[in-house]
Short mmCIF file of C-alpha atoms and ligand atoms in Angstrom, two decimals:
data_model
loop_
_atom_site.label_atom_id
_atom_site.label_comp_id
_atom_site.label_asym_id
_atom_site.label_seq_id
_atom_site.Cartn_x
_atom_site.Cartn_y
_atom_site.Cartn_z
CA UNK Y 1 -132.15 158.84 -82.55
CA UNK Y 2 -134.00 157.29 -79.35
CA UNK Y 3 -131.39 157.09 -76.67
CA UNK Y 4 -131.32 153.12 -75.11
CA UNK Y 5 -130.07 154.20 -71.67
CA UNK Y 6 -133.48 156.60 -71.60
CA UNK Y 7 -135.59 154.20 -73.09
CA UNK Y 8 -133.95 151.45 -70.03
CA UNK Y 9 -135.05 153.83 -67.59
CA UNK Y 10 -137.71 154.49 -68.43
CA UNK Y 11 -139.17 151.08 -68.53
CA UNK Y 12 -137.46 150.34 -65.32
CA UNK Y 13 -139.72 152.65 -64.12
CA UNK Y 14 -143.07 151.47 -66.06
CA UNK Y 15 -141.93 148.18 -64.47
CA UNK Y 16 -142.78 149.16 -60.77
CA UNK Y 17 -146.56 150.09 -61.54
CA UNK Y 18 -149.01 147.80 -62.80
CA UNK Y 19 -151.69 149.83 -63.60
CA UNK Y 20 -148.94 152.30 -65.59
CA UNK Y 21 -151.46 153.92 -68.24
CA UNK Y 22 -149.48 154.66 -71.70
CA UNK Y 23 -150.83 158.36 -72.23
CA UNK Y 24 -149.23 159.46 -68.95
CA UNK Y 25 -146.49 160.21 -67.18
CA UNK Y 26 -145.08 156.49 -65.67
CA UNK Y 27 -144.11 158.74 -62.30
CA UNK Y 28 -145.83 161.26 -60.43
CA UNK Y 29 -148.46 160.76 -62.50
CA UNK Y 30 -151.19 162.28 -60.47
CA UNK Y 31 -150.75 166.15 -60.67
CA UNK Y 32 -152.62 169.44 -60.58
CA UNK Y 33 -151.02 172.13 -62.92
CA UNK Y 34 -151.16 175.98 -60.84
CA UNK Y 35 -150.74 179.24 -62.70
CA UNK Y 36 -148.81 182.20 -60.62
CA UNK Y 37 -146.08 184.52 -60.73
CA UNK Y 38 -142.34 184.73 -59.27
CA UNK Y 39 -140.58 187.92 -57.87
CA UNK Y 40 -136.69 187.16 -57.58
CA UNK Y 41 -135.62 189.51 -54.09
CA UNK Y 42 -133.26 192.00 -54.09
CA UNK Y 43 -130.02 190.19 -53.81
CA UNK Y 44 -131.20 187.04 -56.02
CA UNK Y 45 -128.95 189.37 -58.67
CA UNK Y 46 -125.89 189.77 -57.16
CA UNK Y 47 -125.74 186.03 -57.05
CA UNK Y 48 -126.95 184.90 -60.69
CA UNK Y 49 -127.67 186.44 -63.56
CA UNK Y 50 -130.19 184.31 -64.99
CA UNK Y 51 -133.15 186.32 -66.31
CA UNK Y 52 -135.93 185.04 -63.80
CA UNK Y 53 -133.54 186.68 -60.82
CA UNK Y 54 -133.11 190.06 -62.32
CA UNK Y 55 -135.89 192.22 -61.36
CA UNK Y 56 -138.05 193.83 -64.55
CA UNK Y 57 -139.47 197.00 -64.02
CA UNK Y 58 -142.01 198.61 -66.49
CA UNK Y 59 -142.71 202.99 -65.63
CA UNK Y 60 -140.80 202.01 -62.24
CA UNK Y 61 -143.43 199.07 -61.50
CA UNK Y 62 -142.04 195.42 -60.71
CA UNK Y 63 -143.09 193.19 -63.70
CA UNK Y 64 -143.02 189.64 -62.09
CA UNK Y 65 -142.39 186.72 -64.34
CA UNK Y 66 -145.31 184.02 -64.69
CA UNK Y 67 -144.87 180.67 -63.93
CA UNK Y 68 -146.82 177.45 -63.92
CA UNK Y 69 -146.31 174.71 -61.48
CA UNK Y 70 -147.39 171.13 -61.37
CA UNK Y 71 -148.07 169.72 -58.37
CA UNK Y 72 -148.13 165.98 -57.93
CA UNK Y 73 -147.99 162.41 -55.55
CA UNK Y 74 -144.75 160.83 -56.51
CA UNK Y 75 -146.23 157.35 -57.57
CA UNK Y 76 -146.61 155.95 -61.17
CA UNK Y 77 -150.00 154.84 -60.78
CA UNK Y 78 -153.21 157.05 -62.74
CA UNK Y 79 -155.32 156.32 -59.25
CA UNK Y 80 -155.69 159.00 -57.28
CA UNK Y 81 -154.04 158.19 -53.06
CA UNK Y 82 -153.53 161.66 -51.87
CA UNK Y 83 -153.57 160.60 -48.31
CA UNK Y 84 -150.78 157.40 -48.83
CA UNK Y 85 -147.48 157.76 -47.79
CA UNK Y 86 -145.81 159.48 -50.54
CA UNK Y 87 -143.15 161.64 -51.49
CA UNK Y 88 -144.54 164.70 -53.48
CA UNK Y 89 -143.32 166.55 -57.09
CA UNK Y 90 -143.67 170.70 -57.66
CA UNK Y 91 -142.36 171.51 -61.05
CA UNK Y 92 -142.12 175.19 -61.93
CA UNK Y 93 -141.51 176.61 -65.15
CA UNK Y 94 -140.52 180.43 -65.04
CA UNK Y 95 -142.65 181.81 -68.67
CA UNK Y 96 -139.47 184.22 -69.84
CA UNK Y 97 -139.27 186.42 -72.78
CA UNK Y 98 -139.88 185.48 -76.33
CA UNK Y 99 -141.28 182.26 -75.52
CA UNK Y 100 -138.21 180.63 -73.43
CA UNK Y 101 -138.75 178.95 -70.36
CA UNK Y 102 -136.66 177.47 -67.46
CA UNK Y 103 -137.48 175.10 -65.62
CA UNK Y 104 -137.24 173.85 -61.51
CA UNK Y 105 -138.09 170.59 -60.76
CA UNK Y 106 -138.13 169.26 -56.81
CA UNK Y 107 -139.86 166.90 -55.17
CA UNK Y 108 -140.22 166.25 -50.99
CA UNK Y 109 -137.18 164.40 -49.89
CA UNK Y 110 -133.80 165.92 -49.46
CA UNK Y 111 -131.62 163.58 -51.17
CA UNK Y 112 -132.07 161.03 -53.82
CA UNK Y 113 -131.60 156.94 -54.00
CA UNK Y 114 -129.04 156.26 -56.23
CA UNK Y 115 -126.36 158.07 -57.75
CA UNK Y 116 -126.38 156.96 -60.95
CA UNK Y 117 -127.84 154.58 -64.16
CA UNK Y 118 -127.13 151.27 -62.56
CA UNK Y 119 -127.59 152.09 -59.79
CA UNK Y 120 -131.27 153.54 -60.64
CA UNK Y 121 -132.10 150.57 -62.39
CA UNK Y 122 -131.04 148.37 -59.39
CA UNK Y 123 -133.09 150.15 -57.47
CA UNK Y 124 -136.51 150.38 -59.01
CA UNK Y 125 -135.91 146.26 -59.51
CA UNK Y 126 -135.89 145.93 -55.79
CA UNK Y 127 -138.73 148.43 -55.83
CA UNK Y 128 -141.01 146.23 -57.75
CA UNK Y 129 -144.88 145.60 -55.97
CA UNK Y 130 -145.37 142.77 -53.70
CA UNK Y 131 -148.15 142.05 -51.43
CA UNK Y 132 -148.63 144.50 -48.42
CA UNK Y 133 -147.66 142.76 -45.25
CA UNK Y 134 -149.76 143.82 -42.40
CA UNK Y 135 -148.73 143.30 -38.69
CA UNK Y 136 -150.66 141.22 -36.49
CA UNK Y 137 -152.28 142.39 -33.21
CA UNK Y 138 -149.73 139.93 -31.43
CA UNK Y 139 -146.42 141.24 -33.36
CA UNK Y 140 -147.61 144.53 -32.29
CA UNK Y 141 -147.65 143.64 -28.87
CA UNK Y 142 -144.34 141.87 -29.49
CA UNK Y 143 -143.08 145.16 -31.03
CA UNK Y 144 -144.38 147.21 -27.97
CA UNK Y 145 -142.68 144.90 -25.22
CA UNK Y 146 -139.61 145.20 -26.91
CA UNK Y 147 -140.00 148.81 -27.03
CA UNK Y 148 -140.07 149.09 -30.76
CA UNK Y 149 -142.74 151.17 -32.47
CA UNK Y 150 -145.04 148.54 -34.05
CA UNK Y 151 -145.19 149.34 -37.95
CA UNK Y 152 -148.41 151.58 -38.54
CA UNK Y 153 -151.26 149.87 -40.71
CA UNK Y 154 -150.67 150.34 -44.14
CA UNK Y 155 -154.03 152.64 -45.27
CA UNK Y 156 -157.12 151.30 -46.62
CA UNK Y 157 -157.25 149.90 -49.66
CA UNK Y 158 -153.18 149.69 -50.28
CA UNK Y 159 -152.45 145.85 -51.15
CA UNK Y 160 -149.47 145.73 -53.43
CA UNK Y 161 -146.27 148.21 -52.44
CA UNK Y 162 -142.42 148.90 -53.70
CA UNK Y 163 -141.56 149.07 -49.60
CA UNK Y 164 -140.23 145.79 -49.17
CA UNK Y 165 -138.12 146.03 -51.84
CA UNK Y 166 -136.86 149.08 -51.20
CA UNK Y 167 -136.23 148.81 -47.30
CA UNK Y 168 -133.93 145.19 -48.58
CA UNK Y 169 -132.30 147.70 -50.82
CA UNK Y 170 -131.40 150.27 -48.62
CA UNK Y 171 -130.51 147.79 -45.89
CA UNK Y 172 -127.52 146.98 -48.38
CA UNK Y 173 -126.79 149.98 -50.13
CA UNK Y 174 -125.61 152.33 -47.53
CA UNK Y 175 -125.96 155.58 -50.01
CA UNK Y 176 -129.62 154.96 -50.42
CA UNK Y 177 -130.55 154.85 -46.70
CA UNK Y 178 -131.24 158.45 -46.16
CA UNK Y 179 -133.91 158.52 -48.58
CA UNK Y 180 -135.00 155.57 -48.40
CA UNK Y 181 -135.96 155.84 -44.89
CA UNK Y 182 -137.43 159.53 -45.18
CA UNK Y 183 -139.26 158.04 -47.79
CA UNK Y 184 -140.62 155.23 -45.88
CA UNK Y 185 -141.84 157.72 -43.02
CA UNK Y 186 -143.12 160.91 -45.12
CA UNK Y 187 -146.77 160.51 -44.72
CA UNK Y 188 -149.48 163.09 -47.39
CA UNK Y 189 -148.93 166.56 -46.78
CA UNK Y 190 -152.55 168.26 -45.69
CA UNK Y 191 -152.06 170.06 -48.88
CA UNK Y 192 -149.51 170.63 -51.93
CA UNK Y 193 -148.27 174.37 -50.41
CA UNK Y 194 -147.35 172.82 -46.59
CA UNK Y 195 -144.28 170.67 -47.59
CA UNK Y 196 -140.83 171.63 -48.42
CA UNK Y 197 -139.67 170.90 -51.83
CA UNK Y 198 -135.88 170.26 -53.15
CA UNK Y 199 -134.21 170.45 -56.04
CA UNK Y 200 -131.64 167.73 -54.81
CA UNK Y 201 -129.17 168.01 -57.86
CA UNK Y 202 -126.33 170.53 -57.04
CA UNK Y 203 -126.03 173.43 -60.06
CA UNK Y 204 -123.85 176.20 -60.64
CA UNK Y 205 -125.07 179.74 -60.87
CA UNK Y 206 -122.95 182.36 -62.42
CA UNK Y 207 -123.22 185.72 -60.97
CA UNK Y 208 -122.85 189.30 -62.79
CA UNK Y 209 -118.60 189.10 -61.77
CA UNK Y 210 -118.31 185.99 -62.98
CA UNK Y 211 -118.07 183.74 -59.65
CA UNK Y 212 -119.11 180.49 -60.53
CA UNK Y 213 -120.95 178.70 -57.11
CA UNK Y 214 -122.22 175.69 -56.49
CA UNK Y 215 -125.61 175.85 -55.02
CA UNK Y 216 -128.49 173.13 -54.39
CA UNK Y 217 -132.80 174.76 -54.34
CA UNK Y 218 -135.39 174.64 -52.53
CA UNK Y 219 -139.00 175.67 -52.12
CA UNK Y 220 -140.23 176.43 -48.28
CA UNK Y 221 -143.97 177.08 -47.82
CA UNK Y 222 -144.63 180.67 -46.36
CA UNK Y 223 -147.76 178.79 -44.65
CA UNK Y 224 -145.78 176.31 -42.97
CA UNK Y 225 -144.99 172.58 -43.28
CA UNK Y 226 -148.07 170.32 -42.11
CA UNK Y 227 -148.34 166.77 -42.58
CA UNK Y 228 -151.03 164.55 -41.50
CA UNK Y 229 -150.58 162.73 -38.23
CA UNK Y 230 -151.01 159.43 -38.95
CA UNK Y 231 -152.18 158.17 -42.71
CA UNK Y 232 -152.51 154.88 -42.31
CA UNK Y 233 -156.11 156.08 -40.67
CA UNK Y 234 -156.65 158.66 -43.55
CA UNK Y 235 -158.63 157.02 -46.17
CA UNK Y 236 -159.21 160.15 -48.01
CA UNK Y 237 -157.77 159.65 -51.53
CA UNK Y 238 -158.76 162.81 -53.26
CA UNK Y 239 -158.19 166.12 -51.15
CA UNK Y 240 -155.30 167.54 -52.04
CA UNK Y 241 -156.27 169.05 -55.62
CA UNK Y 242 -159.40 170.36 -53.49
CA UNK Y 243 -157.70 171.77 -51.25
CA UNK Y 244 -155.68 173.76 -53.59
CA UNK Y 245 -158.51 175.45 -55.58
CA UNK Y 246 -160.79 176.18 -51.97
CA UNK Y 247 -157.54 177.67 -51.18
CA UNK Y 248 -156.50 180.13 -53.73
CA UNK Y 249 -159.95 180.80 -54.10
CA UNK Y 250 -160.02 183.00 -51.16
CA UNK Y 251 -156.10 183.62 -51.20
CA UNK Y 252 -153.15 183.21 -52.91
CA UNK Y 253 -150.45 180.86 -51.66
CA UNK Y 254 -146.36 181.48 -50.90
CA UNK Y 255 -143.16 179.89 -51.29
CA UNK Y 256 -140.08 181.34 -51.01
CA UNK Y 257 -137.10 180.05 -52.91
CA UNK Y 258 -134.24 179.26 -51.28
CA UNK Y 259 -130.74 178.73 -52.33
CA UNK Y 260 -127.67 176.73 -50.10
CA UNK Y 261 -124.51 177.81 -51.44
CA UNK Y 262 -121.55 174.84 -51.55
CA UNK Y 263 -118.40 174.99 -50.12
CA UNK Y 264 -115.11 172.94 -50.63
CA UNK Y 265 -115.28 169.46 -49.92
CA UNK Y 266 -119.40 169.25 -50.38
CA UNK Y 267 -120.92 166.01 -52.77
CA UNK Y 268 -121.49 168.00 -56.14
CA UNK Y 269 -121.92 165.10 -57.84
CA UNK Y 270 -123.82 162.66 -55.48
CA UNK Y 271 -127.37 163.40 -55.05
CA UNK Y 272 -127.46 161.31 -51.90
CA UNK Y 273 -124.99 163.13 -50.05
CA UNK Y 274 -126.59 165.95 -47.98
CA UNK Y 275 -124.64 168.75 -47.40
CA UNK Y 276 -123.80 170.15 -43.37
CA UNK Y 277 -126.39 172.76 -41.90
CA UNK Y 278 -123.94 175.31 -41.72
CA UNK Y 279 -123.97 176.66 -45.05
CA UNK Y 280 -125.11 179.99 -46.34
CA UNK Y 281 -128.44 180.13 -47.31
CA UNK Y 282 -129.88 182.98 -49.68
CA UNK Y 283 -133.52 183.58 -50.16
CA UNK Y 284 -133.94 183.71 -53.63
CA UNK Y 285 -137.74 185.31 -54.59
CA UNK Y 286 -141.29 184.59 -53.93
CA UNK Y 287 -143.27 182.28 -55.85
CA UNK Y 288 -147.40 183.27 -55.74
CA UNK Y 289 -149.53 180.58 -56.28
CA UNK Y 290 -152.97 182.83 -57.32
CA UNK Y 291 -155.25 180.02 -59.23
CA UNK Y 292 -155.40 176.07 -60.45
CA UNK Y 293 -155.40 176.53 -63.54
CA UNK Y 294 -158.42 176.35 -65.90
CA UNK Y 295 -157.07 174.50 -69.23
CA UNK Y 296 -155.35 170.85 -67.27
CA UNK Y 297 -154.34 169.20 -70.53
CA UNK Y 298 -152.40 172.08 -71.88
CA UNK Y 299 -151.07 173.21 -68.46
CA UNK Y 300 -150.56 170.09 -66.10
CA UNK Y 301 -150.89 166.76 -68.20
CA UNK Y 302 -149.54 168.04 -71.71
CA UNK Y 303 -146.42 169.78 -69.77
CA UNK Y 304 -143.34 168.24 -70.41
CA UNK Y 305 -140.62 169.90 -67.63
CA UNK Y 306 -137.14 168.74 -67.75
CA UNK Y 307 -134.17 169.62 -65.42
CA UNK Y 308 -131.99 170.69 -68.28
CA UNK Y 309 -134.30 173.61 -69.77
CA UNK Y 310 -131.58 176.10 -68.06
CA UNK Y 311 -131.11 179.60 -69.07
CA UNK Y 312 -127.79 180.91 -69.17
CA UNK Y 313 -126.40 181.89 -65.43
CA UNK Y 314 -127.59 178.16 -64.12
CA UNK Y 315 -125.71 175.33 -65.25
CA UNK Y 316 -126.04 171.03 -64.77
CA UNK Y 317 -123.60 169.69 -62.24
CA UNK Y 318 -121.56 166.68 -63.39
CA UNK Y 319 -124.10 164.47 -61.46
CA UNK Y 320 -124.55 161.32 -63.22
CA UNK Y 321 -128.01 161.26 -62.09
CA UNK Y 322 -128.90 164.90 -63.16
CA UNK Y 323 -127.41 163.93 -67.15
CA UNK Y 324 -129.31 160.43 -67.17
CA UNK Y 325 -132.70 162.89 -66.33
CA UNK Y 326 -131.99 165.06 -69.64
CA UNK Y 327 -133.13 161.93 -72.28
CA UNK Y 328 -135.25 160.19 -69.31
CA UNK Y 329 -137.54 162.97 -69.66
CA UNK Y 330 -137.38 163.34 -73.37
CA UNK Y 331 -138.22 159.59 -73.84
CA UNK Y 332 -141.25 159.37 -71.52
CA UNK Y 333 -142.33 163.02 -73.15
CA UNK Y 334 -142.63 161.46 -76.59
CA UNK Y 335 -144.11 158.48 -75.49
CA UNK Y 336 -146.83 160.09 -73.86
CA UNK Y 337 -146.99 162.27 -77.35
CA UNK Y 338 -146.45 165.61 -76.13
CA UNK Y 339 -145.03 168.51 -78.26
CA UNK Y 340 -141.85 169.64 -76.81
CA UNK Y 341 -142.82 173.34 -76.25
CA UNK Y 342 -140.48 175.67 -75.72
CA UNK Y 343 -137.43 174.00 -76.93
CA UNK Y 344 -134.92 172.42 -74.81
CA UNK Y 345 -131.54 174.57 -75.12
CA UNK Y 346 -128.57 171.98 -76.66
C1 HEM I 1 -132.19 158.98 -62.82
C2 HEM I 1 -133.09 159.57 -62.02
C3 HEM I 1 -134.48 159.91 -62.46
C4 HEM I 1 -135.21 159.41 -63.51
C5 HEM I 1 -134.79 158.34 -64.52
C6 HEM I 1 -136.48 160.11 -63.51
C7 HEM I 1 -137.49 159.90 -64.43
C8 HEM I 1 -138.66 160.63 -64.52
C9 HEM I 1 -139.60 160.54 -65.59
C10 HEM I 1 -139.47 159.62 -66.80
C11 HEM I 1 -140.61 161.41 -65.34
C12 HEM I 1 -141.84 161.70 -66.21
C13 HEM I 1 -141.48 162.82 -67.17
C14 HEM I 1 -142.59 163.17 -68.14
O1 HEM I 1 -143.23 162.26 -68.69
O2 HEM I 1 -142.80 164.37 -68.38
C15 HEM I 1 -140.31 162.07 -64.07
C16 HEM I 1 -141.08 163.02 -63.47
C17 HEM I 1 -140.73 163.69 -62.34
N1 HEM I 1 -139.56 163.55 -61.62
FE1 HEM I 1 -138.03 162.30 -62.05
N2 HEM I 1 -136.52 161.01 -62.47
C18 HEM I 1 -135.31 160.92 -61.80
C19 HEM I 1 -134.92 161.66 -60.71
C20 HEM I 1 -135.66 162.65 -60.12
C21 HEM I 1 -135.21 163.50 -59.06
C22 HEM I 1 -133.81 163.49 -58.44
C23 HEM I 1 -136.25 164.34 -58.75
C24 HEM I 1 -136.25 165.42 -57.71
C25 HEM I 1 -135.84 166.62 -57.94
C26 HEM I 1 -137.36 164.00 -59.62
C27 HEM I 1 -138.60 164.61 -59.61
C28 HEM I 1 -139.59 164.42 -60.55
C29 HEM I 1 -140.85 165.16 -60.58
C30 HEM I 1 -141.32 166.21 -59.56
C31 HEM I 1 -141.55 164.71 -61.70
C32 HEM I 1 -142.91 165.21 -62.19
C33 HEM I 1 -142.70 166.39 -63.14
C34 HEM I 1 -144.00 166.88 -63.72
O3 HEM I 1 -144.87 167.32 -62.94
O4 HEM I 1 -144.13 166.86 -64.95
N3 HEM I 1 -136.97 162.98 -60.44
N4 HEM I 1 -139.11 161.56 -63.61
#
């Protein structure tokens, strides 16, 4: 049976963009899907024993595991805006053996909104489109004298936004500040492989003596994080899937997984909690990006990636947000009509 709570969300979400088109996703809607392989390092092992961080070797050769990744802008609308302000998706899905998968999903901030289903549907009713407000030449001024940065020009062409919304909702929710804000002031990559992705959601990896850990993933681009100065001057809407094939065309592209291991006393079960710098970091294997891949349908729009396709040696936290994701996903995956392929584990 349809799960309500999914279906809520869901719509919550459909809510926020206008020009939502039914055959897609109603979020991060915009995507390239990227075929490559991963290569779990040498101590990935000793830490988990899920099957994408043991290393396969075939006549003493490594066998990587291949993966596809979709890259996308976080908004809901089918119009391409590569160079708006926008927070950015990379789902992965490791291909494993006999036809399983697992999947990763992260996106460019650190921490999340809300921590929870009311909360989430609070939030993306605050986050509903209103006019764009643009400063005048004289509030600018205003803004200067009083040594506050005047607000930069919304780009060209952007009318209607969630900001407003949003900015009144994180002025009163403290918990949604942090990414909220970041949010507000994350500008368009100069392509999909120079940001840093997160998983956000804390997990628990299981290692080959049994230690159960919490630990919280992330992508870092061995090219380096670049953003683009200032966007609201960038009215290029369509470079980023460009970018990506001129790219890995003439060479593939890097990220290296990394892993922050918990300790007592850290938010497991509050994606907008950050956790402190200090905490043991583990690179986990390399991810090559080696070409956009040629079928899109089958391996970027009719992907259906969900944060609960784990393999055992990863488990879900108890984060409210995390279990709400399970039938969020499911529900928009069946109303866009796509075949659930491979099977989500119960
Ligand atoms: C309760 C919280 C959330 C809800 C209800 C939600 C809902 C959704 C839905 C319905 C989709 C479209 C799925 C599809 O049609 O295949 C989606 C996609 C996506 N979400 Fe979330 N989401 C939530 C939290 C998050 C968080 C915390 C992250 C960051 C890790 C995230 C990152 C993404 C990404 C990257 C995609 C695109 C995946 C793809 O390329 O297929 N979401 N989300």
């Amino acid at each position: 049976m349809d799960d309500p709570v999914a279906k809520r969300l869901v719509d919550s979400i459909i809510a926020d963009f206008p020009d939502h088109d039914p055959g897609k996703r109603p979020i991060h809607t915009v995507g390239i899907g990227v075929k490559g392989t991963f290569e779990a390092s040498e101590v990935a092992r000793t830490y988990c024993i899920a099957e994408h961080f043991q290393i396969k070797r075939v006549q003493g050769k490594r066998v990587p595991i291949p993966v596809t990744v979709r890259f996308s802008n976080g908004s809901g609308s089918p119009k391409r805006h590569d160079g708006w302000n926008d927070v950015r998706g990379m789902a992965v899905r490791f291909h494993l053996a006999g036809d399983r998968a697992t999947d990763l999903i992260a996106m460019t901030l650190g921490e999340f909104f809300v921590r929870g289903v009311d909360e989430f549907l609070d939030f993306t009713k605050s986050a509903r489109q209103t006019p764009v407000k643009r400063e005048s030449a004289l509030r600018k001024i205003g803004d200067l004298l009083s040594l506050m940065r005047p607000l930069p020009n919304p780009p060209p062409g952007q009318n209607q936004s969630g900001d407003a919304g949003t900015l009144d909702y994180a002025n009163k929710h403290r918990f949604a500040q942090l990414a909220v804000f970041q949010a507000g002031m994350i500008g368009a990559p100069v392509s999909y492989v120079r940001a840093v992705y997160h998983a956000v959601h804390t997990f628990f990896i299981v290692g080959p003596d049994g230690v159960r850990r919490p630990v919280r993933f992330s992508w870092k681009p061995v090219a380096g994080v670049q953003t683009t100065k200032d966007t609201s001057k960038n009215p290029d809407n369509e470079y980023l899937q460009e970018e990506l094939r001129r790219r890995l065309k003439e060479w593939p592209a890097r990220m290296m997984l990394m892993m922050t291991i918990g300790e007592a006393g850290d938010a497991l079960d509050d994606p907008t909690v950050p956790w402190p710098a200090r905490r043991v970091r583990v690179v986990m294997g390399t991810l090559t990006l080696k070409k956009v891949a040629e079928d899109q349908v089958r391996d970027g729009e009719k992907l259906s990636f969900n944060p609960w396709r784990l393999v055992p040696g990863i488990e879900p936290s108890a984060d409210p947000t995390l279990k709400a994701r399970r039938d969020a996903y499911e529900d928009s995956r069946k109303r866009r009509g796509v075949t659930q392929c491979p099977f989500l584990p119960e």
